[in-house]
Coordinates of C-alpha atoms in Angstrom, one line a residue:
M25 CA 59.0 110.4 57.4
K26 CA 61.9 112.7 57.1
M27 CA 62.6 114.7 53.9
H28 CA 65.9 114.3 52.1
F29 CA 67.4 117.6 53.1
C30 CA 71.1 118.2 53.3
I31 CA 73.5 121.1 53.6
P32 CA 76.6 119.8 52.0
V33 CA 78.3 123.3 51.5
S34 CA 78.3 126.7 53.0
Q35 CA 80.0 130.0 52.0
Q36 CA 81.1 133.1 53.9
R37 CA 79.8 136.3 52.4
P38 CA 80.5 140.0 53.2
D39 CA 77.7 142.0 54.9
A40 CA 76.7 145.6 54.4
L41 CA 78.5 146.5 57.8
G42 CA 82.0 145.2 56.6
G43 CA 81.6 141.9 58.5
R44 CA 81.0 138.5 57.1
Y45 CA 78.1 135.9 57.4
V46 CA 77.6 132.3 56.5
L47 CA 75.3 131.4 53.7
Y48 CA 74.1 127.6 53.7
S49 CA 73.1 125.9 50.5
V50 CA 70.1 123.6 51.4
Y51 CA 69.7 120.8 49.0
L52 CA 66.3 118.7 48.7
D53 CA 66.4 115.3 47.0
G54 CA 69.9 116.3 45.7
F55 CA 68.8 119.5 44.1
L56 CA 69.6 123.0 45.4
F57 CA 66.5 124.2 47.1
C58 CA 67.5 127.4 48.7
R59 CA 70.5 129.5 50.2
V60 CA 69.7 130.7 53.6
R61 CA 71.4 132.3 56.7
Y62 CA 71.5 131.0 60.3
S63 CA 69.6 134.1 61.3
Q64 CA 66.7 133.4 59.0
L65 CA 66.4 129.8 60.2
H66 CA 66.6 131.0 63.8
R67 CA 63.8 133.5 63.3
W68 CA 61.8 130.7 61.5
N69 CA 62.4 128.2 64.4
E70 CA 61.0 130.9 67.0
Q71 CA 57.8 131.3 64.9
L72 CA 57.3 127.5 64.9
K73 CA 58.1 127.2 68.5
R74 CA 55.1 129.6 69.2
V75 CA 52.8 127.3 67.4
F76 CA 54.3 123.8 68.2
G77 CA 56.1 124.3 71.4
N78 CA 58.3 121.5 72.7
C79 CA 57.5 119.2 69.8
L80 CA 60.2 120.8 67.7
P81 CA 63.7 119.3 67.5
P82 CA 66.5 121.3 69.2
F83 CA 67.8 124.2 67.1
P84 CA 71.6 125.0 67.0
P85 CA 72.5 127.6 69.6
K86 CA 73.6 131.1 68.8
Y87 CA 77.4 131.9 69.0
Y88 CA 78.4 135.4 70.2
L89 CA 82.1 135.0 69.3
A90 CA 83.8 134.1 66.1
M91 CA 83.3 130.5 65.1
T92 CA 86.2 128.2 64.5
V93 CA 86.2 125.8 61.5
S94 CA 85.0 122.9 63.7
M95 CA 82.2 125.2 65.2
A96 CA 81.0 126.1 61.8
D97 CA 81.1 122.5 60.7
E98 CA 79.2 121.4 63.9
R99 CA 76.5 124.1 63.2
R100 CA 76.1 123.1 59.6
N101 CA 75.6 119.4 60.8
Q102 CA 73.1 120.6 63.5
L103 CA 71.1 122.7 60.9
E104 CA 71.0 119.7 58.5
Q105 CA 69.7 117.5 61.3
Y106 CA 67.2 120.1 62.3
L107 CA 65.8 120.4 58.9
Q108 CA 65.5 116.6 58.6
N109 CA 63.9 116.1 61.9
V110 CA 61.4 119.0 61.7
T111 CA 60.1 117.7 58.5
A112 CA 59.2 114.3 60.3
D113 CA 56.1 115.9 61.7
P114 CA 53.2 116.1 59.3
N115 CA 51.6 118.9 61.3
V116 CA 54.7 121.2 60.9
L117 CA 54.9 120.2 57.2
K118 CA 51.4 121.4 56.5
S119 CA 51.5 124.6 58.6
D120 CA 51.5 128.0 57.1
I121 CA 54.6 129.1 58.9
F122 CA 56.7 126.2 57.5
I123 CA 55.4 126.6 54.0
D124 CA 55.4 130.5 53.7
F125 CA 59.1 130.6 54.9
L126 CA 60.4 128.0 52.5
K127 CA 58.4 129.6 49.8
C128 CA 60.0 133.0 50.4
V129 CA 63.7 131.6 50.6
Q130 CA 63.2 129.5 47.5
L131 CA 61.8 132.5 45.4
K132 CA 64.7 134.8 46.8
T133 CA 67.4 132.2 46.0
F134 CA 66.6 131.9 42.3
S135 CA 65.4 135.6 41.9
I136 CA 62.0 134.6 40.7
A137 CA 59.1 137.0 41.2
T138 CA 55.6 135.9 41.9
Q139 CA 53.5 136.1 38.7
T140 CA 51.1 134.2 36.7
T141 CA 52.3 131.7 34.2
T142 CA 51.1 128.8 32.0
L143 CA 52.5 125.3 32.6
D144 CA 52.3 122.0 30.6
I145 CA 51.5 119.0 32.7
F146 CA 52.3 115.9 30.8
L147 CA 49.9 112.9 31.2
P148 CA 50.6 109.2 30.7
A149 CA 50.6 107.9 27.1
G150 CA 51.3 111.2 25.4
G151 CA 48.6 113.4 26.9
R152 CA 49.0 117.1 27.8
L153 CA 47.3 119.5 29.9
Q154 CA 47.9 123.2 30.2
V155 CA 47.2 124.9 33.5
E156 CA 47.6 128.6 34.8
I157 CA 49.4 128.9 37.9
L158 CA 51.5 131.3 40.0
T159 CA 55.3 131.0 40.0
S160 CA 54.8 130.8 43.7
D161 CA 52.4 127.9 44.0
T162 CA 53.4 124.8 45.7
T163 CA 53.4 121.4 44.2
E164 CA 50.3 120.6 46.3
R165 CA 48.5 123.5 45.0
V166 CA 49.3 122.7 41.3
L167 CA 48.2 119.2 41.7
E168 CA 44.9 120.5 43.2
V169 CA 44.5 122.6 39.9
V170 CA 45.3 119.8 37.7
S171 CA 43.0 117.4 39.4
H172 CA 40.2 120.0 39.3
K173 CA 40.7 120.5 35.6
I174 CA 40.7 116.8 34.7
G175 CA 37.8 116.1 37.1
L176 CA 39.8 113.8 39.5
C177 CA 38.0 113.0 42.7
R178 CA 39.6 115.2 45.5
E179 CA 39.8 112.3 47.9
L180 CA 42.0 110.4 45.4
L181 CA 44.7 113.1 45.2
G182 CA 47.0 111.5 47.6
Y183 CA 47.4 108.5 45.2
F184 CA 48.9 110.7 42.4
G185 CA 52.0 112.9 42.3
L186 CA 53.8 115.3 40.1
F187 CA 57.3 114.3 38.9
L188 CA 60.1 116.0 37.1
I189 CA 60.6 113.7 34.0
Q190 CA 63.3 114.0 31.4
F191 CA 62.3 113.4 27.8
C192 CA 65.2 111.6 26.2
E193 CA 66.1 110.6 22.6
E194 CA 64.1 107.9 20.9
G195 CA 61.0 108.4 23.1
K196 CA 62.7 107.3 26.3
L197 CA 61.7 108.8 29.7
S198 CA 63.7 109.3 32.8
V199 CA 62.0 110.0 36.2
V200 CA 64.2 112.7 37.8
K201 CA 62.5 113.1 41.0
K202 CA 59.1 113.1 42.8
L203 CA 58.3 116.7 43.5
V204 CA 57.5 117.4 47.3
D205 CA 54.2 119.1 48.3
F206 CA 55.8 122.2 49.8
E207 CA 58.3 123.0 47.2
L208 CA 57.5 125.5 44.4
L209 CA 56.9 123.6 41.3
Y210 CA 57.7 126.2 38.7
V211 CA 61.0 127.3 40.7
S212 CA 62.1 123.6 41.0
L213 CA 61.4 123.1 37.2
Q214 CA 63.3 126.1 36.2
S215 CA 66.2 125.6 38.6
C216 CA 66.8 121.8 38.2
G217 CA 69.4 122.2 35.4
V218 CA 68.2 119.1 33.6
D219 CA 67.8 119.4 29.8
N220 CA 64.4 118.8 28.4
C221 CA 62.8 118.2 31.6
K222 CA 59.0 118.4 32.0
V223 CA 56.4 118.1 34.8
G224 CA 54.5 114.7 34.6
L225 CA 51.4 113.3 36.5
R226 CA 51.7 109.8 37.6
K227 CA 50.3 107.5 40.2
W228 CA 52.3 107.7 43.5
Y229 CA 52.0 104.3 45.3
M230 CA 54.2 101.3 45.2
D231 CA 51.6 98.5 46.0
P232 CA 49.8 97.6 42.9
S233 CA 46.8 96.2 45.0
L234 CA 45.9 99.9 45.8
D235 CA 44.5 100.1 42.3
S236 CA 41.3 98.7 43.6
L237 CA 40.6 101.8 45.6
L238 CA 40.6 103.9 42.6
M239 CA 38.6 101.9 40.0
D240 CA 35.2 103.6 40.8
C241 CA 36.5 107.0 39.7
R242 CA 36.4 107.3 35.9
V243 CA 39.1 109.8 35.7
A244 CA 41.4 107.8 38.1
L245 CA 40.7 104.7 36.1
D246 CA 41.6 106.3 32.9
L247 CA 45.0 107.5 34.5
L248 CA 45.8 104.2 35.6
Y249 CA 44.9 102.6 32.2
T250 CA 46.9 105.1 30.2
Q251 CA 49.9 104.8 32.6
A252 CA 49.8 101.1 32.2
I253 CA 49.7 101.2 28.5
E254 CA 52.8 103.7 28.5
D255 CA 54.7 101.6 31.0
I256 CA 54.3 98.5 28.6
E257 CA 55.3 100.5 25.6
K258 CA 58.4 101.9 27.2
E259 CA 59.2 98.2 28.4
W260 CA 59.0 99.3 32.0
A261 CA 56.3 96.6 32.6
K262 CA 57.2 93.4 30.8
P263 CA 54.3 91.1 29.7
T264 CA 55.0 87.7 28.2
E265 CA 53.9 87.2 24.6
T266 CA 50.5 85.6 25.8
Q267 CA 49.9 88.5 28.1
K268 CA 50.7 90.9 25.5
R269 CA 48.1 89.4 22.9
R270 CA 45.4 89.4 25.6
L271 CA 46.2 93.0 26.7
E272 CA 46.0 94.1 23.0
A273 CA 42.7 92.5 22.6
L274 CA 41.3 94.2 25.7
Q275 CA 42.8 97.5 24.7
R276 CA 41.0 97.2 21.3
E277 CA 37.8 96.5 23.3
E278 CA 38.5 99.5 25.5
N279 CA 38.1 97.4 28.4
Q280 CA 40.0 99.4 31.0
A281 CA 39.0 97.4 34.2
K282 CA 39.9 94.0 32.8
F283 CA 43.0 95.4 31.2
L284 CA 44.3 96.6 34.6
Q285 CA 43.2 93.3 36.2
L286 CA 45.4 91.4 33.8
S287 CA 48.2 94.0 34.1
H288 CA 48.5 92.9 37.7
E289 CA 49.9 89.7 36.5
V290 CA 52.6 91.4 34.3
W291 CA 56.2 91.5 35.7
H292 CA 57.1 95.0 36.9
Y293 CA 53.6 96.4 36.7
G294 CA 53.3 99.4 39.0
Y295 CA 57.1 99.6 39.4
V296 CA 59.1 102.8 39.2
Q297 CA 61.8 102.2 36.4
L298 CA 65.2 103.7 37.1
D299 CA 68.1 104.4 34.5
P300 CA 70.9 102.0 34.1
C301 CA 73.4 102.3 36.9
T302 CA 76.4 100.4 38.4
C303 CA 76.4 98.0 41.3
D304 CA 78.8 95.9 43.3
Y305 CA 76.9 92.6 43.1
P306 CA 77.9 90.0 42.4
E307 CA 81.0 91.8 41.8
P308 CA 82.2 95.5 41.6
G309 CA 81.4 97.4 38.4
C310 CA 78.4 95.4 37.2
R311 CA 76.0 97.3 35.2
A312 CA 72.2 97.1 36.3
V313 CA 68.7 98.2 35.6
L314 CA 66.6 98.7 38.7
A315 CA 62.9 98.7 39.0
V316 CA 61.3 99.4 42.5
G317 CA 57.8 98.3 43.6
N318 CA 55.7 95.9 45.3
N319 CA 58.0 95.6 48.2
E320 CA 61.2 94.8 46.4
I321 CA 64.1 96.1 44.4
S322 CA 64.2 94.1 41.2
C323 CA 67.7 94.2 39.3
C324 CA 68.7 93.2 36.0
I325 CA 72.4 92.7 36.3
T326 CA 74.8 92.5 33.4
L327 CA 77.9 90.4 34.3
P328 CA 81.4 91.1 33.0
D329 CA 81.1 88.2 30.6
G330 CA 77.9 89.8 29.0
Q331 CA 75.4 87.4 30.6
T332 CA 72.4 88.8 32.6
Q333 CA 71.1 87.9 36.0
D334 CA 67.8 88.9 37.5
V335 CA 68.0 89.4 41.2
A336 CA 65.1 90.8 43.6
F337 CA 66.0 92.2 47.0
Q338 CA 63.0 91.9 49.3
L339 CA 62.0 94.9 51.5
S340 CA 61.3 92.7 54.4
R341 CA 64.9 91.6 54.4
V342 CA 66.4 95.2 54.3
K343 CA 67.6 96.4 57.7
C344 CA 68.7 99.9 56.7
W345 CA 70.0 102.0 54.0
Q346 CA 71.9 105.3 53.4
V347 CA 72.5 107.8 50.5
T348 CA 76.0 109.2 50.2
F349 CA 77.4 112.0 48.0
L350 CA 80.9 110.9 46.9
G351 CA 81.9 113.8 44.6
T352 CA 83.1 117.5 45.3
L353 CA 81.2 120.7 44.4
L354 CA 83.8 122.4 42.3
D355 CA 81.9 125.8 42.0
T356 CA 79.9 126.5 45.0
D357 CA 78.7 129.9 43.7
G358 CA 78.2 128.9 40.3
P359 CA 75.4 127.2 38.3
Q360 CA 76.0 123.7 39.8
R361 CA 72.6 122.8 41.4
T362 CA 72.5 119.2 41.8
L363 CA 74.4 116.5 43.7
H364 CA 73.7 113.8 41.3
Q365 CA 77.1 113.5 39.9
D366 CA 78.3 110.8 42.3
L367 CA 75.7 109.4 44.5
E368 CA 75.5 105.9 45.9
L369 CA 72.7 104.1 47.8
R370 CA 73.8 101.2 50.0
F371 CA 71.5 98.9 52.0
Q372 CA 72.1 96.2 54.5
Y373 CA 70.5 93.0 53.5
S374 CA 70.0 89.6 55.0
E375 CA 71.4 87.0 52.7
E376 CA 71.5 83.3 53.9
G377 CA 71.3 84.5 57.4
H378 CA 74.0 87.0 57.2
W379 CA 73.9 90.8 56.9
Q380 CA 75.6 92.2 53.8
W381 CA 76.0 95.6 52.2
F382 CA 74.9 96.0 48.7
V383 CA 75.7 99.3 46.7
M384 CA 74.1 100.9 43.9
Y385 CA 75.8 103.9 42.1
S386 CA 73.0 105.9 40.5
K387 CA 72.2 109.5 39.9
Q388 CA 68.7 108.6 41.0
A389 CA 69.8 107.4 44.5
F390 CA 67.4 109.9 46.2
L391 CA 64.4 108.7 44.0
L392 CA 65.2 105.1 44.9
S393 CA 65.3 106.1 48.7
S394 CA 62.0 107.9 48.2
C395 CA 60.5 104.8 46.7
L396 CA 61.8 102.6 49.7
K397 CA 60.3 105.2 52.1
K398 CA 57.1 105.0 50.2
M399 CA 56.9 101.2 50.5
I400 CA 57.6 101.3 54.1
S401 CA 54.9 104.0 54.6
E402 CA 52.3 101.8 52.8
K403 CA 53.3 98.8 54.7
M404 CA 52.8 100.6 58.0
E405 CA 49.4 102.0 56.9
K406 CA 48.4 98.4 56.0
S407 CA 49.5 97.0 59.2
A408 CA 47.7 99.7 61.1
A409 CA 44.5 99.0 59.1
E410 CA 44.8 95.2 59.9
N411 CA 45.3 96.1 63.6
P412 CA 42.7 98.9 64.4
E413 CA 44.0 99.2 67.9
M414 CA 47.2 100.5 66.6
Q415 CA 45.6 103.5 64.9
I416 CA 46.0 106.4 67.2
E417 CA 45.7 110.2 67.3
V418 CA 48.9 112.2 67.7
P419 CA 48.3 114.7 70.3
E420 CA 49.6 118.3 70.1
Q421 CA 52.5 117.9 72.6
G422 CA 53.7 114.5 71.7
K423 CA 53.0 111.0 70.7
T424 CA 51.2 108.2 72.6
K425 CA 52.8 105.0 73.6
K426 CA 50.9 102.9 71.2
H427 CA 52.3 105.0 68.3
H428 CA 55.9 104.4 69.4
I429 CA 55.2 100.6 69.6
L430 CA 54.1 100.7 65.9
Q431 CA 57.1 102.8 65.0
N432 CA 59.6 100.5 66.8
Q433 CA 58.4 97.5 64.9
H434 CA 60.0 99.0 61.9
K435 CA 62.8 101.2 63.2
D436 CA 65.4 98.4 63.3
S437 CA 64.6 97.3 59.8
H438 CA 64.1 100.6 58.1
S439 CA 66.5 103.3 58.9
F440 CA 69.1 105.6 57.5
L441 CA 72.6 105.2 58.7
L442 CA 75.4 107.8 58.5
R443 CA 78.4 106.9 56.5
K444 CA 81.5 109.0 56.4
S445 CA 82.7 109.7 52.8
N446 CA 86.0 111.2 51.7
I447 CA 84.8 114.8 50.7
K448 CA 87.2 117.5 50.6
A449 CA 86.2 121.2 50.5
T450 CA 87.2 123.1 47.5
E451 CA 87.6 126.5 49.2
S452 CA 88.8 127.5 52.7
D453 CA 85.4 128.9 53.5
C454 CA 83.3 125.8 52.5
V455 CA 82.2 123.2 54.8
F456 CA 81.2 119.7 53.5
G457 CA 79.4 116.9 55.1
N458 CA 77.3 113.8 54.4
I459 CA 73.7 113.3 53.3
K460 CA 72.2 111.7 56.3
E461 CA 68.8 110.4 57.4
E462 CA 68.0 108.0 60.3
D463 CA 65.2 106.8 62.7
L464 CA 62.2 106.8 60.3

């Protein structure tokens, strides 16, 4: 599935020969990822073409005359679509050409040299692990280092992920983002601009039934167990009083397997908890606390009269969703490195036989979108496992007909739509646009 790449702004810069060039600010999951020129992206695309040929999406053409404002805006939109589309191919994502280029521009953007450093990785329930890494190591590489140090089975690596987590007052935690495999973990941590932000290891799947695949690995079992304890302590998972007493008894007995088995009956077990936000349901301006998992968005909504209402939006009834940046970058060359000030996620939902739009205003809109994509991915994998004839190999030069059949079963229900937002440029040489993803 496509990554949350967007290019909401660009700037004109003078070059050494007295001319000017355009520098594009590329954001990933709402955070500044790199700044890059068209010529750099063009050379990168040529390198990718030599390996992947016609499988690549179209790249914006060169202009040999001065660009008008509309031409510059069109190119910015095309580059944004290119970055989103090229990341839809897992073979491209894992290629050295793809990773090495992004590694180079990310280091250069934030003026970070490659060197050895130590990094604390926070484990569930207060654990901590110190690892030695390079500042140029990808998240995938750091996860491999962590797994080796704690003894996690290599084949289970895909069930865990590294996250940026903000440690707040009174012991509260806020999940900032799931780190993407190819981004440089140290650089992203240093550049995110979030106070008291740390790197945490957590499981990364939304279907609690997948726990069963990890139970035979002692280290994986211990990680699931300690995360379940932490989620209950943080009130992210909400057991009844009876369940709480039984869980405490199992915890005293150190019976991890039975503890997790009972945890599956706990409300919101295995869900990703989001910070309080605002929504437009059942009326505009309502406060809401969201938890995402097990194929639903669970909302505890506070009504204007102070009463609360629990609502669950089932993923099977979501037709599409979109993330839009509603604000304005006031200082494009300054330290502002996040789009999280004014984000909304809106989704189209079937309610009583009618399609309605529901809107969530949250700084974690990209995280929410990532969770939705993860649930869809797991659903598709489960469907493929139940229908072996649908499991196909993707050939080098394209995809088979069967693969398209499987994709189309989900396409109409799970896609990103483009929505125009009222965004104004703050400088004459800036170009603004929308955060867009479509056709998962």
